[in-house]
PDB file of C-alpha atoms in Angstrom:
ATOM      1  CA  MET A1237     -58.318   0.017 202.553  1.00  0.00           C
ATOM      2  CA  ALA A1238     -61.788   1.602 201.759  1.00  0.00           C
ATOM      3  CA  LEU A1239     -60.165   4.266 199.932  1.00  0.00           C
ATOM      4  CA  PHE A1240     -58.682   2.194 197.075  1.00  0.00           C
ATOM      5  CA  ALA A1241     -61.771  -0.014 196.945  1.00  0.00           C
ATOM      6  CA  GLU A1242     -64.129   3.010 196.440  1.00  0.00           C
ATOM      7  CA  VAL A1243     -61.944   5.405 194.455  1.00  0.00           C
ATOM      8  CA  GLU A1244     -60.049   3.098 192.020  1.00  0.00           C
ATOM      9  CA  PRO A1245     -63.167   2.064 189.934  1.00  0.00           C
ATOM     10  CA  LEU A1246     -63.770   5.876 189.259  1.00  0.00           C
ATOM     11  CA  ILE A1247     -60.418   6.524 187.663  1.00  0.00           C
ATOM     12  CA  PRO A1248     -61.619   5.683 184.110  1.00  0.00           C
ATOM     13  CA  ALA A1249     -64.823   7.883 184.445  1.00  0.00           C
ATOM     14  CA  LEU A1250     -62.599  10.701 185.882  1.00  0.00           C
ATOM     15  CA  ARG A1251     -60.278  10.391 182.806  1.00  0.00           C
ATOM     16  CA  ARG A1252     -63.191  10.596 180.408  1.00  0.00           C
ATOM     17  CA  TYR A1253     -64.902  13.401 182.163  1.00  0.00           C
ATOM     18  CA  ALA A1254     -61.560  15.503 182.395  1.00  0.00           C
ATOM     19  CA  SER A1255     -60.562  14.594 178.684  1.00  0.00           C
ATOM     20  CA  ALA A1256     -64.000  15.671 177.404  1.00  0.00           C
ATOM     21  CA  MET A1257     -63.832  18.975 179.578  1.00  0.00           C
ATOM     22  CA  VAL A1258     -60.276  20.053 178.687  1.00  0.00           C
ATOM     23  CA  ARG A1259     -59.856  18.253 175.178  1.00  0.00           C
ATOM     24  CA  ASN A1260     -56.223  17.431 175.981  1.00  0.00           C
ATOM     25  CA  ARG A1261     -55.501  14.055 177.080  1.00  0.00           C
ATOM     26  CA  ASP A1262     -52.143  14.787 178.919  1.00  0.00           C
ATOM     27  CA  LEU A1263     -53.703  17.818 180.892  1.00  0.00           C
ATOM     28  CA  ALA A1264     -56.749  15.586 181.525  1.00  0.00           C
ATOM     29  CA  ASP A1265     -54.361  12.885 183.163  1.00  0.00           C
ATOM     30  CA  ASP A1266     -52.609  15.644 185.220  1.00  0.00           C
ATOM     31  CA  LEU A1267     -55.974  16.909 186.545  1.00  0.00           C
ATOM     32  CA  VAL A1268     -57.121  13.436 187.256  1.00  0.00           C
ATOM     33  CA  GLN A1269     -53.789  12.964 189.370  1.00  0.00           C
ATOM     34  CA  ASP A1270     -54.328  16.327 191.288  1.00  0.00           C
ATOM     35  CA  CYS A1271     -57.877  15.120 191.937  1.00  0.00           C
ATOM     36  CA  LEU A1272     -56.672  11.879 193.284  1.00  0.00           C
ATOM     37  CA  GLU A1273     -53.992  13.480 195.466  1.00  0.00           C
ATOM     38  CA  ARG A1274     -56.694  15.756 196.891  1.00  0.00           C
ATOM     39  CA  VAL A1275     -58.976  12.899 197.518  1.00  0.00           C
ATOM     40  CA  ILE A1276     -56.196  10.744 199.423  1.00  0.00           C
ATOM     41  CA  SER A1277     -55.059  13.878 201.363  1.00  0.00           C
ATOM     42  CA  GLN A1278     -58.694  14.791 202.343  1.00  0.00           C
ATOM     43  CA  TRP A1279     -60.099  11.095 202.572  1.00  0.00           C
ATOM     44  CA  GLU A1280     -60.224  11.229 206.562  1.00  0.00           C
ATOM     45  CA  THR A1281     -61.837  14.732 206.517  1.00  0.00           C
ATOM     46  CA  ARG A1282     -64.848  13.837 204.261  1.00  0.00           C
ATOM     47  CA  ARG A1283     -68.194  13.267 205.687  1.00  0.00           C
ATOM     48  CA  ARG A1284     -68.931   9.520 205.900  1.00  0.00           C
ATOM     49  CA  ALA A1285     -72.572   9.933 204.758  1.00  0.00           C
ATOM     50  CA  GLU A1286     -71.462  11.658 201.546  1.00  0.00           C
ATOM     51  CA  ASP A1287     -71.548   9.669 198.323  1.00  0.00           C
ATOM     52  CA  THR A1288     -67.869   9.092 197.379  1.00  0.00           C
ATOM     53  CA  ARG A1289     -68.543   9.236 193.522  1.00  0.00           C
ATOM     54  CA  GLN A1290     -70.337  12.533 193.848  1.00  0.00           C
ATOM     55  CA  TRP A1291     -67.502  13.989 196.174  1.00  0.00           C
ATOM     56  CA  VAL A1292     -64.652  12.747 193.748  1.00  0.00           C
ATOM     57  CA  PHE A1293     -66.426  14.332 190.851  1.00  0.00           C
ATOM     58  CA  ALA A1294     -67.045  17.609 192.682  1.00  0.00           C
ATOM     59  CA  ILE A1295     -63.262  17.817 193.390  1.00  0.00           C
ATOM     60  CA  ALA A1296     -62.489  16.999 189.694  1.00  0.00           C
ATOM     61  CA  HIS A1297     -64.987  19.470 188.459  1.00  0.00           C
ATOM     62  CA  ASN A1298     -63.510  22.218 190.649  1.00  0.00           C
ATOM     63  CA  LEU A1299     -60.057  21.536 189.557  1.00  0.00           C
ATOM     64  CA  ILE A1300     -61.103  21.437 185.825  1.00  0.00           C
ATOM     65  CA  VAL A1301     -63.035  24.669 186.123  1.00  0.00           C
ATOM     66  CA  ASN A1302     -60.035  26.355 187.819  1.00  0.00           C
ATOM     67  CA  LYS A1303     -57.745  25.260 184.985  1.00  0.00           C
ATOM     68  CA  LEU A1304     -59.874  26.462 182.361  1.00  0.00           C
ATOM     69  CA  ARG A1305     -60.307  29.714 183.997  1.00  0.00           C
ATOM     70  CA  GLN A1306     -56.510  30.160 184.542  1.00  0.00           C
ATOM     71  CA  ASP A1307     -55.787  29.190 180.919  1.00  0.00           C
ATOM     72  CA  ALA A1308     -58.396  31.586 179.599  1.00  0.00           C
ATOM     73  CA  ARG A1309     -56.782  34.459 181.660  1.00  0.00           C
ATOM     74  CA  ARG A1310     -53.191  33.293 180.505  1.00  0.00           C
ATOM     75  CA  GLY A1311     -54.177  32.533 176.939  1.00  0.00           C
ATOM     76  CA  LEU A1312     -52.793  29.621 174.916  1.00  0.00           C
ATOM     77  CA  HIS A1313     -48.892  29.254 174.709  1.00  0.00           C
ATOM     78  CA  LEU A1314     -47.419  26.494 172.629  1.00  0.00           C
ATOM     79  CA  ASP A1315     -43.733  25.867 171.860  1.00  0.00           C
ATOM     80  CA  ILE A1316     -43.493  24.851 168.353  1.00  0.00           C
ATOM     81  CA  ALA A1317     -41.228  21.844 169.387  1.00  0.00           C
ATOM     82  CA  ASP A1318     -44.203  20.614 171.641  1.00  0.00           C
ATOM     83  CA  VAL A1319     -46.684  20.514 168.870  1.00  0.00           C
ATOM     84  CA  ASP A1320     -47.574  17.074 167.689  1.00  0.00           C
ATOM     85  CA  GLU A1321     -47.042  16.704 164.015  1.00  0.00           C
ATOM     86  CA  ALA A1322     -50.225  14.742 163.634  1.00  0.00           C
ATOM     87  CA  ALA A1323     -52.095  17.906 164.967  1.00  0.00           C
ATOM     88  CA  LEU A1324     -50.912  19.748 161.628  1.00  0.00           C
ATOM     89  CA  VAL A1325     -52.472  17.062 159.494  1.00  0.00           C
ATOM     90  CA  SER A1326     -55.986  16.751 158.322  1.00  0.00           C
ATOM     91  CA  PRO A1327     -57.990  14.157 160.211  1.00  0.00           C
ATOM     92  CA  ALA A1328     -58.967  10.986 158.588  1.00  0.00           C
ATOM     93  CA  ALA A1329     -61.840  10.860 156.148  1.00  0.00           C
ATOM     94  CA  GLN A1330     -63.713   7.923 157.703  1.00  0.00           C
ATOM     95  CA  GLU A1331     -67.234   8.913 158.382  1.00  0.00           C
ATOM     96  CA  HIS A1332     -67.280   7.940 162.086  1.00  0.00           C
ATOM     97  CA  ARG A1333     -63.916   9.956 162.570  1.00  0.00           C
ATOM     98  CA  VAL A1334     -65.572  12.923 160.897  1.00  0.00           C
ATOM     99  CA  ARG A1335     -68.808  12.569 163.108  1.00  0.00           C
ATOM    100  CA  HIS A1336     -66.778  12.266 166.176  1.00  0.00           C
ATOM    101  CA  GLY A1337     -64.787  15.373 165.338  1.00  0.00           C
ATOM    102  CA  GLU A1338     -68.189  17.253 164.780  1.00  0.00           C
ATOM    103  CA  LEU A1339     -69.437  15.980 168.119  1.00  0.00           C
ATOM    104  CA  MET A1340     -66.244  17.126 169.979  1.00  0.00           C
ATOM    105  CA  LYS A1341     -66.475  20.432 168.061  1.00  0.00           C
ATOM    106  CA  ALA A1342     -70.266  21.088 168.943  1.00  0.00           C
ATOM    107  CA  LEU A1343     -69.587  19.919 172.648  1.00  0.00           C
ATOM    108  CA  ALA A1344     -66.574  22.414 172.932  1.00  0.00           C
ATOM    109  CA  ALA A1345     -68.873  25.218 171.447  1.00  0.00           C
ATOM    110  CA  LEU A1346     -71.224  24.617 174.459  1.00  0.00           C
ATOM    111  CA  PRO A1347     -70.891  26.918 177.385  1.00  0.00           C
ATOM    112  CA  GLU A1348     -68.754  25.389 180.198  1.00  0.00           C
ATOM    113  CA  GLU A1349     -71.956  25.092 182.497  1.00  0.00           C
ATOM    114  CA  GLN A1350     -74.126  23.211 179.805  1.00  0.00           C
ATOM    115  CA  ARG A1351     -71.075  21.095 178.821  1.00  0.00           C
ATOM    116  CA  SER A1352     -70.130  19.902 182.317  1.00  0.00           C
ATOM    117  CA  VAL A1353     -73.889  18.980 183.121  1.00  0.00           C
ATOM    118  CA  ILE A1354     -74.213  17.193 179.662  1.00  0.00           C
ATOM    119  CA  LEU A1355     -71.022  15.153 180.535  1.00  0.00           C
ATOM    120  CA  LEU A1356     -71.776  14.192 183.993  1.00  0.00           C
ATOM    121  CA  VAL A1357     -75.317  13.274 183.190  1.00  0.00           C
ATOM    122  CA  SER A1358     -75.179  11.641 179.743  1.00  0.00           C
ATOM    123  CA  VAL A1359     -71.479  10.326 179.660  1.00  0.00           C
ATOM    124  CA  GLU A1360     -70.744   9.554 183.291  1.00  0.00           C
ATOM    125  CA  ASP A1361     -74.275   8.330 184.153  1.00  0.00           C
ATOM    126  CA  LEU A1362     -74.781  10.601 187.140  1.00  0.00           C
ATOM    127  CA  SER A1363     -78.274  11.244 188.270  1.00  0.00           C
ATOM    128  CA  TYR A1364     -79.624  14.765 188.152  1.00  0.00           C
ATOM    129  CA  ALA A1365     -79.355  15.093 192.061  1.00  0.00           C
ATOM    130  CA  GLU A1366     -75.843  13.636 192.087  1.00  0.00           C
ATOM    131  CA  ALA A1367     -74.745  15.989 189.351  1.00  0.00           C
ATOM    132  CA  ALA A1368     -76.509  18.883 191.107  1.00  0.00           C
ATOM    133  CA  LYS A1369     -74.614  17.977 194.248  1.00  0.00           C
ATOM    134  CA  ALA A1370     -71.238  17.535 192.445  1.00  0.00           C
ATOM    135  CA  LEU A1371     -71.654  21.036 190.636  1.00  0.00           C
ATOM    136  CA  ASP A1372     -73.069  22.624 193.765  1.00  0.00           C
ATOM    137  CA  ILE A1373     -76.189  23.828 192.012  1.00  0.00           C
ATOM    138  CA  PRO A1374     -79.926  23.346 192.269  1.00  0.00           C
ATOM    139  CA  ILE A1375     -81.457  20.150 190.552  1.00  0.00           C
ATOM    140  CA  GLY A1376     -83.670  22.465 188.454  1.00  0.00           C
ATOM    141  CA  THR A1377     -80.582  24.244 187.101  1.00  0.00           C
ATOM    142  CA  VAL A1378     -79.170  20.867 186.211  1.00  0.00           C
ATOM    143  CA  MET A1379     -82.381  20.009 184.306  1.00  0.00           C
ATOM    144  CA  SER A1380     -82.629  23.433 182.313  1.00  0.00           C
ATOM    145  CA  ARG A1381     -78.768  23.296 181.466  1.00  0.00           C
ATOM    146  CA  LEU A1382     -79.099  19.799 180.325  1.00  0.00           C
ATOM    147  CA  SER A1383     -82.188  20.576 178.192  1.00  0.00           C
ATOM    148  CA  ARG A1384     -80.675  23.675 176.643  1.00  0.00           C
ATOM    149  CA  GLY A1385     -77.295  21.924 175.957  1.00  0.00           C
ATOM    150  CA  ARG A1386     -78.738  18.969 174.512  1.00  0.00           C
ATOM    151  CA  GLU A1387     -81.055  21.148 172.047  1.00  0.00           C
ATOM    152  CA  ARG A1388     -78.050  23.276 171.278  1.00  0.00           C
ATOM    153  CA  LEU A1389     -75.929  20.256 170.754  1.00  0.00           C
ATOM    154  CA  GLN A1390     -78.524  18.722 168.518  1.00  0.00           C
ATOM    155  CA  ARG A1391     -79.068  21.747 166.371  1.00  0.00           C
ATOM    156  CA  ALA A1392     -75.171  21.976 165.950  1.00  0.00           C
ATOM    157  CA  LEU A1393     -74.876  18.384 164.845  1.00  0.00           C
ATOM    158  CA  GLU A1394     -77.738  18.763 162.285  1.00  0.00           C
ATOM    159  CA  GLY A1395     -76.118  21.965 160.918  1.00  0.00           C
ATOM    160  CA  GLU A1396     -79.457  23.720 161.543  1.00  0.00           C
ATOM    161  CA  VAL A1397     -79.303  27.431 161.474  1.00  0.00           C
ATOM    162  CA  ARG A1398     -82.335  28.903 163.198  1.00  0.00           C
ATOM    163  CA  PRO A1399     -84.403  30.567 160.641  1.00  0.00           C
ATOM    164  CA  ALA A1400     -85.620  33.973 161.393  1.00  0.00           C
ATOM    165  CA  SER A1401     -89.405  34.286 161.871  1.00  0.00           C
ATOM    166  CA  ARG A1402     -91.512  36.916 160.443  1.00  0.00           C
ATOM    167  CA  SER A1403     -92.242  38.236 163.997  1.00  0.00           C
ATOM    168  CA  GLU A1404     -88.488  39.105 164.344  1.00  0.00           C
ATOM    169  CA  GLY A1405     -89.031  41.930 161.891  1.00  0.00           C
ATOM    170  CA  GLN A1406     -87.110  40.508 158.930  1.00  0.00           C
ATOM    171  CA  ALA A1407     -88.591  41.083 155.631  1.00  0.00           C
ATOM    172  CA  PHE A1408     -89.215  38.074 153.484  1.00  0.00           C
ATOM    173  CA  LEU A1409     -89.400  38.349 149.559  1.00  0.00           C
ATOM    174  CA  ARG A1410     -91.433  36.463 147.269  1.00  0.00           C
ATOM    175  CA  ARG A1411     -90.602  35.549 143.785  1.00  0.00           C
ATOM    176  CA  MET A1412     -93.162  36.768 141.334  1.00  0.00           C
ATOM    177  CA  LYS A1413     -93.509  36.051 137.481  1.00  0.00           C
TER     178      LYS A1413
END
């Protein structure tokens, strides 16, 4: 069946994208399952000329955005019994683990629009045109969000704090002897 041949290889990429967007593996798996259910139920209604990868990622993206918006409205609710004890312990001190944590925090701090473009283009290797179609935005918007997102991510990872320039009206003091 063409459905399985085209969609099955996309599942690992869908899981990576969903995990990076929602930062919760179980929720990401649930969203991927919801996405696959929609793909299967709408398989016969899709346009044949449409790229399957773009179509599947568009469905996944819309489900993820809806879930993020829903969670933002409801707020975070956790039962103490459901909290993993490992989450209460400080992360390992190995450098790569710390760097990964910094990257994930910096990525999480990005606006959702920039984060989704960075993940689709840089992690999932979609072209600008494919990402634009999956997100239903112009290609120029993809390029500008990607550029601003990468710049912001780089500054966050380097720990840079933008210094105020003299033109911004801040007084600069000079030490005199």
